[in-house]
Coordinates of C-alpha atoms and ligand atoms in Angstrom, one line a residue:
X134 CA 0.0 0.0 0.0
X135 CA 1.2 3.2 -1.1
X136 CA 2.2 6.1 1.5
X137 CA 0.1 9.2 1.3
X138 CA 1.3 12.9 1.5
X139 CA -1.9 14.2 2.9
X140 CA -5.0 12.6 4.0
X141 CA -8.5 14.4 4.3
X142 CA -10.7 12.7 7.3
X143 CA -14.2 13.1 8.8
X144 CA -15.7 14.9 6.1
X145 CA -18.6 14.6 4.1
X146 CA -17.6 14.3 0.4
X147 CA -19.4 14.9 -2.2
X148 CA -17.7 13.0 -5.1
X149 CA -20.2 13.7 -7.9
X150 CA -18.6 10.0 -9.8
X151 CA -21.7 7.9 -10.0
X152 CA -20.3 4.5 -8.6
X153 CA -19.0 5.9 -5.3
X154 CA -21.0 9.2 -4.9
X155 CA -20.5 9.6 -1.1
X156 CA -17.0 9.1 0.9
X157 CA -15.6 10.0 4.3
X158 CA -12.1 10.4 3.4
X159 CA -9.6 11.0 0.4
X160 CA -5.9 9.9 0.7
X161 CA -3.1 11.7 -1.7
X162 CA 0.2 11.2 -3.1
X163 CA 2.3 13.3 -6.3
X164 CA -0.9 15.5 -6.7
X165 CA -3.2 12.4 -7.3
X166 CA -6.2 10.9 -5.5
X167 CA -4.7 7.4 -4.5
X168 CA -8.0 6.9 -2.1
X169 CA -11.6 7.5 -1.8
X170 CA -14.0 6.0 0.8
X171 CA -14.6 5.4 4.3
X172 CA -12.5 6.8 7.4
X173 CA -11.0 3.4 8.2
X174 CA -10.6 2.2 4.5
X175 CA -8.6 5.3 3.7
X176 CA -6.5 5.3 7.4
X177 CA -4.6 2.1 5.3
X178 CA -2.8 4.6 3.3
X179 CA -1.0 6.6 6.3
X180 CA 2.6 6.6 6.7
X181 CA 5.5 8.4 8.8
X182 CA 5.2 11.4 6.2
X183 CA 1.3 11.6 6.2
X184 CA -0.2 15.1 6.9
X185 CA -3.7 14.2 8.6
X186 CA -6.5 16.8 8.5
X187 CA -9.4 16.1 10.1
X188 CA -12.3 18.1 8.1
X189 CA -15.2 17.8 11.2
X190 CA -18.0 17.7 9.1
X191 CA -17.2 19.5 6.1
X192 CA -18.6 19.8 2.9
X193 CA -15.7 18.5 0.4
X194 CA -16.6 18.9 -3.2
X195 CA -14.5 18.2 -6.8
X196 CA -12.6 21.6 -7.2
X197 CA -14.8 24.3 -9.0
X198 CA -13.9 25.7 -12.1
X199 CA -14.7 29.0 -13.5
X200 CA -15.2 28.3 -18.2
X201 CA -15.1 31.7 -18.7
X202 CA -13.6 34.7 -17.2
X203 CA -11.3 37.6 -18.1
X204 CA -8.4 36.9 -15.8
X205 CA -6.2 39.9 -16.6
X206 CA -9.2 42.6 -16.1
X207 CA -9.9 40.9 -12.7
X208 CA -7.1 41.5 -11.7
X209 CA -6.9 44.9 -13.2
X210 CA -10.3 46.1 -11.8
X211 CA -9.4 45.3 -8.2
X212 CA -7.2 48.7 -8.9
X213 CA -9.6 50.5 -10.9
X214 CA -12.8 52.6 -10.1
X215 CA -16.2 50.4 -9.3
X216 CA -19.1 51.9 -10.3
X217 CA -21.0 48.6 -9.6
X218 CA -22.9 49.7 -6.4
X219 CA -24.0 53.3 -7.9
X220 CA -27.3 54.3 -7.4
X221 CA -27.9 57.7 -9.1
X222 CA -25.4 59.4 -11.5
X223 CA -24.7 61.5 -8.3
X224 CA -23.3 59.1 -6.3
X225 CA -20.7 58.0 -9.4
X226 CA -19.5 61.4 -9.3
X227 CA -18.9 60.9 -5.8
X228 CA -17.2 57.5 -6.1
X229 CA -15.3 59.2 -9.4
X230 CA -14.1 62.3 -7.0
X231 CA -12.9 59.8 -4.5
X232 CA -11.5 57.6 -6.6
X233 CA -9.4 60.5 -8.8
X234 CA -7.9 61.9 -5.4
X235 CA -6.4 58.5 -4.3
X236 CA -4.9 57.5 -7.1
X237 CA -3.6 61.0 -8.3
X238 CA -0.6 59.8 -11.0
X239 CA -2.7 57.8 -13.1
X240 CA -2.8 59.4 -16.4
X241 CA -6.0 57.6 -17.0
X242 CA -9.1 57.4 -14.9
X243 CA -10.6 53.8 -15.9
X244 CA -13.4 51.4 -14.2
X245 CA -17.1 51.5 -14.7
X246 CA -19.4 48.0 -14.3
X247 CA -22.0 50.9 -13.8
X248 CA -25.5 49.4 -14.8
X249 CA -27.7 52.3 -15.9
X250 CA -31.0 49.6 -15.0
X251 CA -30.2 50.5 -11.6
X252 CA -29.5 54.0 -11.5
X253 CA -32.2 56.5 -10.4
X254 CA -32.1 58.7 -13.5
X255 CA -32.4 55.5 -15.7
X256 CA -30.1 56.5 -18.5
X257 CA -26.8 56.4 -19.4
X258 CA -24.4 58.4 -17.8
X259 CA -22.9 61.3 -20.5
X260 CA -19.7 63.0 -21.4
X261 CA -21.2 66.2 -19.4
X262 CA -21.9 64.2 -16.2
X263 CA -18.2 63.1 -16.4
X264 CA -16.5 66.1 -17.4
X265 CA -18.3 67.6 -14.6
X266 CA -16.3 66.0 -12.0
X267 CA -13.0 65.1 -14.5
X268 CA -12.6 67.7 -16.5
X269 CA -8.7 67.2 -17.3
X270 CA -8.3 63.6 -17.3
X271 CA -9.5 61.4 -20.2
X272 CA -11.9 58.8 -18.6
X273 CA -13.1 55.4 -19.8
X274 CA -16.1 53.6 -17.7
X275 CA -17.5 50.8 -19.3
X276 CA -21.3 49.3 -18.6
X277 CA -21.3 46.2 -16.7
X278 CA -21.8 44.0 -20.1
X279 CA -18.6 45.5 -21.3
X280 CA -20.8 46.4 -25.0
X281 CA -20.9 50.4 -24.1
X282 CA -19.2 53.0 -22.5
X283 CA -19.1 56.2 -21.5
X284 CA -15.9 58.4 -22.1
X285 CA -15.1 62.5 -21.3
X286 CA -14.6 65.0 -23.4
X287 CA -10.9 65.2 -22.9
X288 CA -11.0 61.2 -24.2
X289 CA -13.1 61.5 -26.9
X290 CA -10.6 64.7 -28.1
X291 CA -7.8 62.5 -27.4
X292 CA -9.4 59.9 -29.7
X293 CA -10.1 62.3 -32.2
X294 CA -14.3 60.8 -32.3
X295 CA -16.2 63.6 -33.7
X296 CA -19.8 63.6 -34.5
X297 CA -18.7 62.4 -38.3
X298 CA -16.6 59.4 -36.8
X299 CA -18.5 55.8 -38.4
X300 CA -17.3 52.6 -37.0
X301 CA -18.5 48.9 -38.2
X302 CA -19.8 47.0 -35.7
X303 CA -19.8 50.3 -33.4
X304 CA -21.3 53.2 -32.6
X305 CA -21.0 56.9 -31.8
X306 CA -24.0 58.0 -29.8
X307 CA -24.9 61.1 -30.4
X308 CA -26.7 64.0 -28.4
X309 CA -30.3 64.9 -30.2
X310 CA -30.2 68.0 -29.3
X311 CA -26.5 69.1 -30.6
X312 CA -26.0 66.2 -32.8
X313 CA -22.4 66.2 -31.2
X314 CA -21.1 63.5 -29.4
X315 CA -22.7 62.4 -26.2
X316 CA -19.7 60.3 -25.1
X317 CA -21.8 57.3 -24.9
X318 CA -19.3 54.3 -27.3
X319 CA -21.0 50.9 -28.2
X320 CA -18.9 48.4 -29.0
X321 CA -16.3 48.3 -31.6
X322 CA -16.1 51.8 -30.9
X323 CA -15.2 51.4 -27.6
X324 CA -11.7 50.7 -28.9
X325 CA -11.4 54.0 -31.0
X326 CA -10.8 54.8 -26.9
X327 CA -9.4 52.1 -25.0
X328 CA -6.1 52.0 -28.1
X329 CA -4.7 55.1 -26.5
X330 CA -5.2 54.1 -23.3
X331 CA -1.2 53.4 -22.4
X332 CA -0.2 50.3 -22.4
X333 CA 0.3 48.3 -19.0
X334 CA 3.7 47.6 -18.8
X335 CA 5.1 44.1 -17.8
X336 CA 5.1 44.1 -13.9
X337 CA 1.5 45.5 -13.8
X338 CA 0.3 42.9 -16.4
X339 CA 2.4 40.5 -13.7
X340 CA 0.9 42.0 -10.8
X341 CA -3.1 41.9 -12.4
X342 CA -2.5 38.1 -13.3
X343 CA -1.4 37.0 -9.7
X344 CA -3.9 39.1 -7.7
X345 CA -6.4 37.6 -10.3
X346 CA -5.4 33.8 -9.4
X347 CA -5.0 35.0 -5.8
X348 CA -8.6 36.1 -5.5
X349 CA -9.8 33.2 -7.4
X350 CA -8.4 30.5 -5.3
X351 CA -9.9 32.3 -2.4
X352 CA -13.3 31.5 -3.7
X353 CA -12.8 28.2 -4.2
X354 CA -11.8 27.5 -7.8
X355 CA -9.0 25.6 -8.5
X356 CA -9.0 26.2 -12.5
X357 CA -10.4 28.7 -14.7
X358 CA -11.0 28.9 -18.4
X359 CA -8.8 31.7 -19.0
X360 CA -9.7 34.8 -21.7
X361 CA -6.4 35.8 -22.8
X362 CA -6.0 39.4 -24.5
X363 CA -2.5 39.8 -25.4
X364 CA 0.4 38.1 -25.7
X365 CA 1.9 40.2 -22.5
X366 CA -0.2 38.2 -20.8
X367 CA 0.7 34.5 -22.0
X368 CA 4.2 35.3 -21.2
X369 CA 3.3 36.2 -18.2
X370 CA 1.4 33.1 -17.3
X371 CA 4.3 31.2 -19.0
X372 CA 6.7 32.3 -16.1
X373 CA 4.5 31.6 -13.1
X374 CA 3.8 27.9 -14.7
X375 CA 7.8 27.9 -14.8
X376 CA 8.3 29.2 -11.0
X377 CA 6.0 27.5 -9.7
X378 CA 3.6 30.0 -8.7
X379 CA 0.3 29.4 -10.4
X380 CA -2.0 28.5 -7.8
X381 CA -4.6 26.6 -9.9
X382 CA -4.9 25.3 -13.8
X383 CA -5.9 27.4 -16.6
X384 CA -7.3 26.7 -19.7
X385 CA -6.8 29.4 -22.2
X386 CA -9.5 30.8 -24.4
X387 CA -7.5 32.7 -27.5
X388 CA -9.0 35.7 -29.0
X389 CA -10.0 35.3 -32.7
X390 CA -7.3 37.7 -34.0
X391 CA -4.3 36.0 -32.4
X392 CA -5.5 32.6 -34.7
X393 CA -3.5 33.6 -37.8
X394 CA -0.5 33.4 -35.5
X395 CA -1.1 30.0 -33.4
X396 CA -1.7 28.2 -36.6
X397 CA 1.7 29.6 -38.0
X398 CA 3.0 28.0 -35.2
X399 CA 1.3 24.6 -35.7
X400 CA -0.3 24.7 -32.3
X401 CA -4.0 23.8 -31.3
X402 CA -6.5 23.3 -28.6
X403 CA -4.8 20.6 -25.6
X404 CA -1.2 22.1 -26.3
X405 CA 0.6 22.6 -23.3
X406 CA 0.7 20.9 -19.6
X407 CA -1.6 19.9 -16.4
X408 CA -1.4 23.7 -15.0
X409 CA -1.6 25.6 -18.4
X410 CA -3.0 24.5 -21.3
X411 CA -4.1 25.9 -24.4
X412 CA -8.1 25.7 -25.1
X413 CA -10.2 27.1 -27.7
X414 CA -10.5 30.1 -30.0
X415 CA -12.7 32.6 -28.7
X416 CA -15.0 34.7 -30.8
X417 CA -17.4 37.5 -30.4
X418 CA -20.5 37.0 -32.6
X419 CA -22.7 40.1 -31.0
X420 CA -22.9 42.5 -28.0
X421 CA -25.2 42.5 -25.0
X422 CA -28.7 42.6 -24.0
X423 CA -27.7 45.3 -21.5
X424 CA -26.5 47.3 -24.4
X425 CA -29.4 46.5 -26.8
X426 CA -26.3 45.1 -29.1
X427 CA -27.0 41.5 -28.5
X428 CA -28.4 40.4 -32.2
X429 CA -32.1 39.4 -32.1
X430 CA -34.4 38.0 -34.8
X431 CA -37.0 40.5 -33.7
X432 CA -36.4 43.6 -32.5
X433 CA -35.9 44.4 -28.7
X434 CA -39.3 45.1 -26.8
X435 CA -38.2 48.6 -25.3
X436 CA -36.8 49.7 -28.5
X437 CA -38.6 48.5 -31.7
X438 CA -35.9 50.5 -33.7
X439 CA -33.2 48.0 -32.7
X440 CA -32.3 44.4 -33.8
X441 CA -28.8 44.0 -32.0
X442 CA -26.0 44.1 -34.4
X443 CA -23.3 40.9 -35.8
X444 CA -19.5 41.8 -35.2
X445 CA -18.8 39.7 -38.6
X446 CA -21.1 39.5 -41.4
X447 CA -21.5 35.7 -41.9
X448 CA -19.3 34.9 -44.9
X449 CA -16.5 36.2 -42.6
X450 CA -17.4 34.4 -39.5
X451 CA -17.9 31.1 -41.4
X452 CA -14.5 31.6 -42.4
X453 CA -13.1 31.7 -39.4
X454 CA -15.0 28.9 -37.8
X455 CA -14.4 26.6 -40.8
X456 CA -10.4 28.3 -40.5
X457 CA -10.0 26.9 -36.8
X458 CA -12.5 23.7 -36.8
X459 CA -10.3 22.2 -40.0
X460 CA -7.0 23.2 -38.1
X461 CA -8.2 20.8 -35.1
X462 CA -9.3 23.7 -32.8
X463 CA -12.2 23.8 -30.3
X464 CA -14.1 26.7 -30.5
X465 CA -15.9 29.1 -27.7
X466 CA -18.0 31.8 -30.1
X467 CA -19.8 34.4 -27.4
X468 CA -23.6 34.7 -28.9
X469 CA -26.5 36.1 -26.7
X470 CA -29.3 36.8 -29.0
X471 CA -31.2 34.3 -30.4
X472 CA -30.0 35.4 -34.2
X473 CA -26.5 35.2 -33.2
X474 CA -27.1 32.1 -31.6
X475 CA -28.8 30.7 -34.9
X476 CA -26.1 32.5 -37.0
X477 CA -23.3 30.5 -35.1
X478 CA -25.0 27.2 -35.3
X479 CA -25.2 28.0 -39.1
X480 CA -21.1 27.9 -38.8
X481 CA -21.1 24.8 -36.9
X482 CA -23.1 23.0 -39.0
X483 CA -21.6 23.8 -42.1
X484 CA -17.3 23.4 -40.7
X485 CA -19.0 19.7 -39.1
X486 CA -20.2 19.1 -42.9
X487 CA -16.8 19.9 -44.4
X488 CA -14.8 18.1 -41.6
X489 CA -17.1 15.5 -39.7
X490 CA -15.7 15.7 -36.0
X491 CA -17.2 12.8 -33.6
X492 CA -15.3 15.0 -30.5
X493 CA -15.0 19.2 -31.3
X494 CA -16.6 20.3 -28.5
X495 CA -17.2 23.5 -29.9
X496 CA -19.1 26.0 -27.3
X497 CA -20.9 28.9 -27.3
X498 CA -20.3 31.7 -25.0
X499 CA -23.5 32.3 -22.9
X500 CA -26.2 31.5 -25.1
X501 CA -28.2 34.2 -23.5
X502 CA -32.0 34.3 -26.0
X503 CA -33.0 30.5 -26.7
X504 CA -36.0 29.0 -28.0
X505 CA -36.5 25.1 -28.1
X506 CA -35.5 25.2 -31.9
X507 CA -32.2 26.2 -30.7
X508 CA -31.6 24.3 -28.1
X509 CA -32.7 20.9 -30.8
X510 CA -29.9 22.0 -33.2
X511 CA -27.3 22.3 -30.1
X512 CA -28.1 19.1 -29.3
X513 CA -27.6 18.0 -32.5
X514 CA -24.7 19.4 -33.4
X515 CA -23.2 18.7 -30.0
X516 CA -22.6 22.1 -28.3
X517 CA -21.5 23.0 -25.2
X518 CA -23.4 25.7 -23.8
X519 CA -21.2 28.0 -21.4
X520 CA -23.0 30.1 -19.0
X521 CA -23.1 32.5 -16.6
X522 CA -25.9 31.4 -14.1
X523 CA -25.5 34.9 -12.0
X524 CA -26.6 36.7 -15.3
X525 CA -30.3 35.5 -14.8
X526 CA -30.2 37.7 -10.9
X527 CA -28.2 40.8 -12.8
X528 CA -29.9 40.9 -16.0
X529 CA -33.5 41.1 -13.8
X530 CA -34.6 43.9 -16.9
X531 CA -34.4 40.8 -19.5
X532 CA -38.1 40.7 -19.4
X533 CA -38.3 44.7 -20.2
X534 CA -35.9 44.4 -23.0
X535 CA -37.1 40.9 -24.9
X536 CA -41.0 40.7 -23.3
X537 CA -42.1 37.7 -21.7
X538 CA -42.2 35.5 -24.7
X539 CA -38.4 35.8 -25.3
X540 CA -37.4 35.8 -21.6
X541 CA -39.5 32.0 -21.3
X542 CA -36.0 30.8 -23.2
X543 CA -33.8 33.3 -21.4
X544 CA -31.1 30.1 -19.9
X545 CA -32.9 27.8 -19.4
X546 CA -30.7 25.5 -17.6
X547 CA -33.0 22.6 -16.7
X548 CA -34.5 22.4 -20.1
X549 CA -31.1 22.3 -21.6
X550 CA -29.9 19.6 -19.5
X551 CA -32.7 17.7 -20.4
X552 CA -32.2 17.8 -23.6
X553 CA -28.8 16.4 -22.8
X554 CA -26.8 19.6 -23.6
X555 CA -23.9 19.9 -21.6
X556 CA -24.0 23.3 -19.7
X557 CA -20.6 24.5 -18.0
X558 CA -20.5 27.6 -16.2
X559 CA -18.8 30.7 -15.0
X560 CA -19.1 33.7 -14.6
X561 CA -17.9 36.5 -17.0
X562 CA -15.8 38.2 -14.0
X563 CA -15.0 40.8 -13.8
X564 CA -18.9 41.2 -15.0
X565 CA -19.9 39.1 -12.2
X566 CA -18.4 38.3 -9.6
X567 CA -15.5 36.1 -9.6
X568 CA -17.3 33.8 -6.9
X569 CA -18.8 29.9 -8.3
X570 CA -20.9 30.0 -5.0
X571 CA -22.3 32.7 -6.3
X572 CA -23.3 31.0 -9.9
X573 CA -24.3 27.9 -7.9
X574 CA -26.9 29.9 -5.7
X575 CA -27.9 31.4 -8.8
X576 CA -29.0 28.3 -10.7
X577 CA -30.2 26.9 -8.3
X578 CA -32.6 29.6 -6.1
X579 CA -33.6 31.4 -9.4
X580 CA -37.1 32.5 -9.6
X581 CA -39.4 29.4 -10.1
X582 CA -41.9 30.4 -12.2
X583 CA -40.8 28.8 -15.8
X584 CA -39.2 25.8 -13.6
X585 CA -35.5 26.0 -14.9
X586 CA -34.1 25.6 -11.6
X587 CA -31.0 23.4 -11.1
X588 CA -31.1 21.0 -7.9
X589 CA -27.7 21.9 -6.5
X590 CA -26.1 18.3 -7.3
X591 CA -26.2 19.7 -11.2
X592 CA -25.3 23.0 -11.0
X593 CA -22.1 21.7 -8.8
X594 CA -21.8 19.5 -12.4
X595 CA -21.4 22.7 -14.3
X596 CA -18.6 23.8 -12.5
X597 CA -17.1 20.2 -11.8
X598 CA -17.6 17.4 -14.2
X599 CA -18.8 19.3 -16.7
X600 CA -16.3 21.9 -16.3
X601 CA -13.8 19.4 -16.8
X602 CA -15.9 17.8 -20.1
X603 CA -15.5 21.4 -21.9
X604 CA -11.9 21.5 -21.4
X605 CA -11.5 17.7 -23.0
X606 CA -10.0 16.7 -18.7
X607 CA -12.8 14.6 -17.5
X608 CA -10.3 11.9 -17.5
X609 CA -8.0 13.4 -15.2
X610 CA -10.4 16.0 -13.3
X611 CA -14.3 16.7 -12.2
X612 CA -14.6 14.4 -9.8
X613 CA -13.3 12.6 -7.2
X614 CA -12.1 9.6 -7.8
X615 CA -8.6 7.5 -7.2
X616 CA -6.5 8.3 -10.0
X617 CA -8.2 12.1 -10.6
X618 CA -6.1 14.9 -9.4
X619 CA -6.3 16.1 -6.2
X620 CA -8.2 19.7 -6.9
X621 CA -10.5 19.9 -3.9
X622 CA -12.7 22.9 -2.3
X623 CA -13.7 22.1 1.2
X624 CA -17.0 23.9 1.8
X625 CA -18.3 25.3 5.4
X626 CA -21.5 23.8 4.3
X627 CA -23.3 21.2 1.9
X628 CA -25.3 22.5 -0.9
X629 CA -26.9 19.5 -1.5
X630 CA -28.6 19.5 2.0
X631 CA -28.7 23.2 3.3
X632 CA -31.7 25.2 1.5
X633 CA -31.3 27.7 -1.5
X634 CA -30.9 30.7 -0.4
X635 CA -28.1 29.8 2.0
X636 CA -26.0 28.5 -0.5
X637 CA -24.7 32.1 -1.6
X638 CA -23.3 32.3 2.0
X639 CA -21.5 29.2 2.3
X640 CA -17.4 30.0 2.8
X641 CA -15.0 28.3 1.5
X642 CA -12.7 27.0 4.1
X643 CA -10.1 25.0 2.1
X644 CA -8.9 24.6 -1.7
X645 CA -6.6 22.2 -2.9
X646 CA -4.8 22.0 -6.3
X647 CA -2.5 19.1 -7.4
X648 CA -2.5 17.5 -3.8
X649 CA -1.1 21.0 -2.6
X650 CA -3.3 23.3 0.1
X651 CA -3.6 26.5 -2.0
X652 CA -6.0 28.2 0.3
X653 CA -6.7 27.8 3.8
X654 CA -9.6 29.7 5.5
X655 CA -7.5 29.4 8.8
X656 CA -4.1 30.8 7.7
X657 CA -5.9 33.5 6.6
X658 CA -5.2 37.1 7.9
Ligands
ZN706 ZN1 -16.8 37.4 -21.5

């Protein structure tokens, strides 16, 4: 009998495999599960060397993992201004004065994950409102969705936008009454802006990455599903893999226009080791709901003007579906309105016509707007749908914006997994909050009323097993079992057993990675 390294007693483990779904204890050795079971059949595996914790009771559960979230600008927002709490455009001001006077040599003021839905006045915030508090410093706030922002004036100068300036797949809002500029930017224009933001240098790039993972093992994950932005970033990631000091596994999501340049290199999806791996392409098909930008089929209920808008026209995106699918890539294309959504199936279907694949599991990126249609041809084709559960609690206007006909098939998690789509889920941090307890809550304690509640054993799925299915690792993670590794979250509570609307205050009191304590609730200070 092998020696264990460390051995978790007395808890109550939740192993979500199907042959041994409860256990007592878990024995491990060189970052592996060697044992699973009772107390006394796992005791058989301590040596001199054995580090023995006794869990009293708690909750253990496969590690969680986050399938999509923007690492980098995590890490960068914990520095930046939060407008998420805002109530009027008064109190951003305040926040904005506050903020401006503490951090006094930034050139730059940036933040936002202001949500206009839930400030007082009920409209955006303006250039006028900003400049009113900032006059000398260009400013960049996004809207929670990241689809739309509001700049000042000094940035829009700076940017040279003028009430002339076009932009595909973008706009420039502008003021009815002066027909300038209201410093309102939708979506590709947002980056006539955010270019001549300076860059980040190395060591703030390096410092946003490691508060990102730092944060994120705190909540309980032990992987993510990483969106990468630039290549200052995978180097970055490259060296902590090297030292040593990533504290959980990433999977890498690769924007669209970096996939010229990984195919030059002869690279695809599964390249790379246990810790850091590379994963799909990622795509954007549409904007937000928030935003009115997500693409509809009809147009949006509180604005019969608008329709949502495509980033690519299709001839473009099929290209670049077919480019990556033939080239042995998985793909992750974000679409939230239902004519995105049908537009990116279209791709599927056709790049699975030219190149049959029994095992692409291709994804799409929250799959906000669904009908039953939909969710057929998913199934069908064999997509992954990757949500964001905490999305049905923030986007409570979805009702206002599609009417109630369209909200029916706003995620409907129980009727996909009926249909036998596999949903993973995350959260779209920094969006949402970073925090899978969070998501888990949310699937579970939703509103009732159309009955696409998850119980709690299947939303721990979509950030477990089937975490670990949409990343191509359910061989090697997801659950615990002997041979798995050892990625664990040790829960104060069981979310199986204690009701609903607790589970959003459960804490996470330990998280393991590769056999190794990452996290520990009581070491804290
Ligand atoms: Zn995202």
């Amino acid at each position: 009998m092998s020696e264990a390294s460390l051995i978790l007693s007395n808890a109550n483990v939740l192993t979500l495999a199907s042959r041994q779904p409860k256990a007592q204890a878990i024995s491990i050795k060189d970052g592996k599960i060697i044992g699973v079971g009772a107390n006394k059949e796992v005791s058989t595996y301590v040596g001199k060397e054995t580090k023995i914790i006794d869990c009293r009771g708690k909750t253990i559960v496969p590690g969680l993992v986050d399938c999509h979230v923007h690492m980098k600008d995590f890490g960068l927002f914990l520095r930046q201004v939060d407008l998420r709490n805002a109530k009027s455009i008064e109190e951003m001001k305040k926040t904005l004065i506050q903020h401006v006077k503490s951090h006094s040599k930034q050139p730059w003021i940036i933040g936002g994950r202001w949500d206009h839905e839930k400030l007082k006045e009920k409209r955006y915030p303006t250039r006028l409102d900003l400049d009113s508090v900032i006059p000398n410093k260009p400013t960049l706030l996004m809207r929670v969705c990241g689809h739309l922002a509001v700049v000042n004036s000094k940035a829009l100068r700076l940017a040279g936008i003028t009430k002339h300036t076009k932009v595909r797949g973008g706009e420039v809002e502008l003021d009815p009454k002066t027909g300038q500029p209201n410093g309102v930017l939708k979506d590709n224009a947002i980056d006539l802006v955010s270019k001549i933001v300076p860059k980040l240098g190395k060591d703030a790039t390096e410092e946003a990455c490691a508060l990102a993972c730092k944060k994120a093992v705190e909540t309980g994950l032990t992987g993510v599903h990483w969106l990468l932005s630039s290549s200052e970033e995978m180097n970055v990631l490259q060296e902590m893999c090297e030292d040593g000091t990533l504290p959980l596994r990433i999977y890498l999501g690769i924007p669209e226009r970096l996939l010229d340049h990984v195919l030059a290199l002869g690279i695809s999806s599964g390249f790379g080791n246990e810790m850091l791996k590379i994963g799909f392409i990622k795509i954007l098909s549409d904007g937000s709901l928030g935003a009115q930008t997500a693409a509809l089929k009809r147009p949006y209920s509180d604005n019969p003007r608008k329709r949502g808008m495509m980033l690519y026209s299709q001839r473009i995106l099929q290209k670049i579906v077919i480019k990556a699918h033939t080239n042995g890539w998985q793909l992750g294309i974000h679409a939230i309105g239902d004519r995105a959504i049908e537009n990116v199936l279209d791709t599927y279907e056709e790049a699975l016509k030219k190149v049959p694949a029994e095992n692409h599991r291709h994804r799409i990126e929250h799959c906000s707007i669904l009908s039953e249609r939909l969710i057929s041809r998913m199934r069908k084709l064999g997509i992954i749908a990757s949500v964001q559960p905490h999305f049905v609690i923030s986007d409570f206007w979805t009702i206002d914006r599609v009417g109630p006909e369209r909200a029916r098939w706003a995620y409907p998690f129980k009727s996909l997994l009926e249909k036998g789509i596999v949903i993973a889920s995350g959260s779209d941090c920094p969006i949402e909050l970073i925090n899978p307890l969070l998501g888990i809550w949310a699937a579970v304690a939703r509103n009732d009323k159309i009955n696409e509640r998850l119980s709690a054993e299947e939303a721990l799925k979509t950030y477990t097993s089937n975490a670990a299915y949409a990343s191509f690792d359910e061989d090697t993670k997801g659950t615990i079992e002997k041979g798995k590794f050892a990625d664990l979250t040790v829960l104060s509570d069981d979310p199986t057993k204690i009701s609903r609307d607790k589970i959003r205050d459960i804490s996470v009191e330990m998280v393991i990675v590769n056999g190794k304590i990452v996290y520990s609730k009581e070491s804290k200070h």
